[in-house]
Structures are given as C-alpha cells and as structure tokens.
Coordinates of C-alpha atoms and ligand atoms in Angstrom, one line a residue:
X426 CA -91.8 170.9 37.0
X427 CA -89.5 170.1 39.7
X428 CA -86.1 171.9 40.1
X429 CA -83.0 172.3 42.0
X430 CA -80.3 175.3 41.9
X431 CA -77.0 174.9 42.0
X432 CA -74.7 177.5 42.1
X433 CA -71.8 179.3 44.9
X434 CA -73.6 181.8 47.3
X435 CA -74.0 185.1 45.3
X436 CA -74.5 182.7 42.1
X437 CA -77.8 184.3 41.6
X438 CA -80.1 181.5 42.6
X439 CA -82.5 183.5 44.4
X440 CA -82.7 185.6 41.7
X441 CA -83.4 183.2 39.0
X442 CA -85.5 181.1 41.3
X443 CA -87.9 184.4 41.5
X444 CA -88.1 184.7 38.0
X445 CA -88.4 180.8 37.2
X446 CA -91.4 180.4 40.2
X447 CA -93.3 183.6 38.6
X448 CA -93.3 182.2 35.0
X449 CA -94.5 178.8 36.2
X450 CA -97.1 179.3 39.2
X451 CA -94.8 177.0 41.5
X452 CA -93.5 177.6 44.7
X453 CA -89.6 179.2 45.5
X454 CA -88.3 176.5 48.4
X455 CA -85.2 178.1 49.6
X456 CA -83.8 176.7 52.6
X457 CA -82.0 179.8 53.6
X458 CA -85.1 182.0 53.7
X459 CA -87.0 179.0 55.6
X460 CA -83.9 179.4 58.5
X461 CA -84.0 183.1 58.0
X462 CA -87.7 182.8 58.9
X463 CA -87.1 180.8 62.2
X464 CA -84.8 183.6 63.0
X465 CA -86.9 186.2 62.3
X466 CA -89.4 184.1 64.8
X467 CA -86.8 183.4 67.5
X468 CA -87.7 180.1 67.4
X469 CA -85.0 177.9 69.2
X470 CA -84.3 176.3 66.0
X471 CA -83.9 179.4 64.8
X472 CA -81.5 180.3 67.5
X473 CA -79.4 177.7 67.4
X474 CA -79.3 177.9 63.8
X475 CA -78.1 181.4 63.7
X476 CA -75.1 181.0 65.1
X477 CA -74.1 178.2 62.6
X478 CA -74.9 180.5 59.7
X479 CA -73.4 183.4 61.2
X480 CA -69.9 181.6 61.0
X481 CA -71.1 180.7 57.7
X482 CA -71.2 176.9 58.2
X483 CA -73.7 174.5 56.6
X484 CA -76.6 173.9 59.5
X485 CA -77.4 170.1 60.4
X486 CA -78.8 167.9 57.9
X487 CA -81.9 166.9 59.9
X488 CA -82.8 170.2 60.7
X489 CA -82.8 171.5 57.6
X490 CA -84.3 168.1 56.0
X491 CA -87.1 168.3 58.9
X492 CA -88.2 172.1 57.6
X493 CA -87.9 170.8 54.2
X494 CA -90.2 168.1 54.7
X495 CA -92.6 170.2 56.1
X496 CA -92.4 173.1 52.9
X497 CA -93.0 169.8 51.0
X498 CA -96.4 168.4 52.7
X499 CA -97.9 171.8 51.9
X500 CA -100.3 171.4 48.8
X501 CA -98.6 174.0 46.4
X502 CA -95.7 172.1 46.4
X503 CA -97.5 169.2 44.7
X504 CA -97.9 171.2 41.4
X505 CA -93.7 171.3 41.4
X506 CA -91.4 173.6 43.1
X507 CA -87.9 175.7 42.3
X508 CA -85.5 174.5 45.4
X509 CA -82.9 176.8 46.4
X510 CA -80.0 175.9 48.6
X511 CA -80.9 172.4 49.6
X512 CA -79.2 170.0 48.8
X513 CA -75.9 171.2 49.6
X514 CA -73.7 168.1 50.4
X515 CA -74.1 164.3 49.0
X516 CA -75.9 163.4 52.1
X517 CA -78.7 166.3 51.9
X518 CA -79.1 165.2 48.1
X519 CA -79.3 161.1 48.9
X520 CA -81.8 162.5 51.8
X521 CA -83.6 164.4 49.2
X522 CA -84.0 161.1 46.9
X523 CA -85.5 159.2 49.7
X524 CA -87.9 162.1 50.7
X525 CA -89.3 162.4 46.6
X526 CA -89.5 158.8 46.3
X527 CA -91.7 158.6 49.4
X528 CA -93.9 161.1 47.9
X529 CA -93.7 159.2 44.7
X530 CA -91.6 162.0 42.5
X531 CA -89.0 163.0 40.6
X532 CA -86.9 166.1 40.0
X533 CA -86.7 167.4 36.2
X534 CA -83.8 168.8 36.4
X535 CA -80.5 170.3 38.1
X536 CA -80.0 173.5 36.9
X537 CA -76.0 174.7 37.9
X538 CA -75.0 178.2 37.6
X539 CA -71.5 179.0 36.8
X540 CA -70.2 181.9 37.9
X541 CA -66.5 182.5 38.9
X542 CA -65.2 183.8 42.3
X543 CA -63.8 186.9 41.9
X544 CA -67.6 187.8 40.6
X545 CA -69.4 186.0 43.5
X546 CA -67.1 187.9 46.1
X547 CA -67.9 191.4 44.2
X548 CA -71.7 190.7 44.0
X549 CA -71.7 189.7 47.7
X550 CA -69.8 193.1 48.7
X551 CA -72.3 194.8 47.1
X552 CA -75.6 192.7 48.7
X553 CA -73.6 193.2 52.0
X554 CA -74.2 197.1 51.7
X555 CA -77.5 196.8 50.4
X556 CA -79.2 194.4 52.7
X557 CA -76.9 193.9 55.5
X558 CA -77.2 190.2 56.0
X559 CA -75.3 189.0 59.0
X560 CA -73.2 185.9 56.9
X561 CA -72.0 188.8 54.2
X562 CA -69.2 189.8 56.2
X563 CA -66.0 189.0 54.1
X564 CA -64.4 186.2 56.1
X565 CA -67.8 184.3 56.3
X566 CA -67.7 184.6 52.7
X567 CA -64.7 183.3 52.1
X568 CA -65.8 180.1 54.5
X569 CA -69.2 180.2 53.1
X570 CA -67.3 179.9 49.4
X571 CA -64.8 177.1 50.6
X572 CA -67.6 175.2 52.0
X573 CA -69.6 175.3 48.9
X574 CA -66.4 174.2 47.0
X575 CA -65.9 171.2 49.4
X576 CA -69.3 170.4 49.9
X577 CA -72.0 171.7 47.4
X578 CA -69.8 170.8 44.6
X579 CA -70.0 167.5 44.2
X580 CA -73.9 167.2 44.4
X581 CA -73.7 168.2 40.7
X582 CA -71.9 165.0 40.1
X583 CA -74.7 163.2 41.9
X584 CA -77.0 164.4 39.6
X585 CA -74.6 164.4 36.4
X586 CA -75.2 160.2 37.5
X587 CA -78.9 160.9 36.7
X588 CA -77.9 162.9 33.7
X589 CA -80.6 165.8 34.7
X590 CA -77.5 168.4 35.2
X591 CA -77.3 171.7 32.8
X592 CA -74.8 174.4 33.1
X593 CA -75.6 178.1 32.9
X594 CA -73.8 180.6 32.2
X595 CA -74.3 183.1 35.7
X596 CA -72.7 186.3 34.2
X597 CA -74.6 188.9 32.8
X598 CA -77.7 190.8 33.2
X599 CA -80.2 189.1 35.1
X600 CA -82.3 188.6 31.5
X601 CA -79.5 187.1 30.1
X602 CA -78.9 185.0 32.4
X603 CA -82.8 183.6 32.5
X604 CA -83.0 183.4 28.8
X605 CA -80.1 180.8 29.0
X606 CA -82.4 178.9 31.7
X607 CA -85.7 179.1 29.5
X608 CA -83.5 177.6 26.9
X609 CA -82.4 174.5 28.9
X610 CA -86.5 173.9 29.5
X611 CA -87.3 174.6 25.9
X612 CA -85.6 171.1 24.9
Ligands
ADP1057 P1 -76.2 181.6 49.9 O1 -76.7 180.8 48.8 O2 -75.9 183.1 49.5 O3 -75.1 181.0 50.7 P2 -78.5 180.9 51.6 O4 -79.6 181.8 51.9 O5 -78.9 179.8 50.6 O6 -77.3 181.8 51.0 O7 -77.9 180.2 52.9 C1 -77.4 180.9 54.0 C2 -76.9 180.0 55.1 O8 -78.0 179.2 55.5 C3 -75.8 179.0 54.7 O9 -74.5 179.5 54.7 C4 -76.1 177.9 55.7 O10 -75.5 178.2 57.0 C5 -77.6 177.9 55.9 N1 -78.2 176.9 55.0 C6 -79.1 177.2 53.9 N2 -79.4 176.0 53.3 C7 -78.8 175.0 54.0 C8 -78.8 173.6 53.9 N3 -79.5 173.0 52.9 N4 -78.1 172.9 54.7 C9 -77.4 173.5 55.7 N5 -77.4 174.8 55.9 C10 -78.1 175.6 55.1

C-alpha cells in the first residue's frame, strides 16, 4: 500500500505514520527526518538546509525531491511506503507523479488529517518542551502554519482530482485517531 499524509505540522502525521508502517511492514518516508538526518551528518545539504527550516520555510523542491528519489530506489520501498511531509506544494506533488510513474506506480490513497489551529499550536508548545526542536519556537510556528495553509493546502485538491483523498478526524487519543485511519483502509 502506498500512502501520503496530509495534515498542518503538529497534525500527528508522524505519529500515525509509526503506527500505520508497524501494522503493515512498510517503510515511514518522512522528508523531515531525511533533512533532519543530513543535519545530524553536517552534510552541506544539510547545512544549507538548516537554515531554511530554522525560519520555518519549505526547503527547495529539488533537494528535497533528489533525497526522495533516493529513499525510493531502496528495495523496501518497493513493498509500499507511508510518506510524510512530501508533497507539500502542487509542484512537489506533480514532481511526485512523474517520479511513481517512472517507477511504474500508484499511490492508494491520500490520507488528510484535520485538526484545527488552536490544537496544533498547543501540541507544538508542548513537543517544543519535550524534544526541543529548533523550528518549534512560536514565530516559526506561526510561519511554518501559514505556509502550510498557502502551500500544503491545496495538494489535497490535487488529489481530491484523483478522488484518493479521505479526511480524518486528528483529535483525540492517538487510538482514536488510528481507528478512524484503519477504517478508511477497511473499505
Ligand atoms: P512538521 O510536519 O511538524 O512541519 P516536518 O518534520 O515534516 O515537520 O518538517 C520540518 C521542516 O522540514 C519544514 O518546515 C521544512 O522546512 C522542511 N521540509 C520537510 N519536508 C519538506 C518538503 N517536502 N519540502 C520542503 N521542505 C520540507
């Protein structure tokens, strides 16, 4: 099964994406972690991409399309894969069209998870304090939310055109919340 998240920062992608990748005995493809990674390495990718995520801006498409690719080639990925955080403009998701049609595949579905923004802000506060990530500061997160409004948004009308979109429900426990997912593959 192939599937893409879709959801504001502090939507609980990762989260789900854990649970959905454990169930299935697919791979978790989140383009965040992959950038996080070259940080970690101080590669200069990673180094120039830092900066961009530090002001909580979206990173250039052909980089993060170029790490994509790569997560992609691996052979676990040809079993299916949960993506997280890519695509997150129209032009990342026509980019990812071109990329599964080269390799001859299609995704199953577009999983979008609602949740509103006075919850996303309060579950970022609290991630902030527990992991210290560098982009949970709370004027990157209000740039980080505005850009997902202006930019990540409208992918889910992309894929409404290919009629693979359904809505979850993001609040509640994290149980709740995957029950509502299993139920969207169940049919
Ligand atoms: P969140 O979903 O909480 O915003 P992510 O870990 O998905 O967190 O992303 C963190 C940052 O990494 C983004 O704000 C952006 O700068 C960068 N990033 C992740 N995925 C992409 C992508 N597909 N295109 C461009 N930048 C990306």
């Amino acid at each position: 099964m192939r599937i893409v998240l879709l959801g504001a920062p502090g939507s609980g992608k990762g989260t789900q994406a854990k649970l959905i990748v454990k169930e299935r005995q697919i791979p978790h493809i989140s383009t965040g972690d992959l950038l996080r990674g070259a940080i970690a390495d101080q590669t200069e990718l990673g180094l120039a991409a830092k900066k961009v995520m530090d002001a909580g801006e979206l990173v250039s498409d052909e980089i993060v399309l170029g790490m994509l690719k790569d997560r992609l080639n691996q052979p676990d990925a040809a079993k299916g894969f949960v993506l997280d955080g890519f695509p997150r403009n129209v032009r990342q998701a026509e980019m990812l069209e071109e990329l599964l049609s080269e390799l001859d595949i299609q995704l199953d579905h577009a999983l979008l998870i609602q949740v509103n923004p006075d919850e996303v802000v309060a579950r970022i506060a609290k991630r902030a304090q527990e992991e210290g990530r560098t982009d949970d500061t709370e004027e990157v997160v209000r740039n980080r939310l505005e850009v997902y409004r202006e930019q990540t948004e409208p992918v889910a009308d992309f894929y409404r055109k290919q009629d693979i979109v359904s809505e979850i429900h993001g609040t509640g426990s994290i149980e709740e919340v995957h029950d509502r997912i299993q139920a969207v593959f169940r049919f």
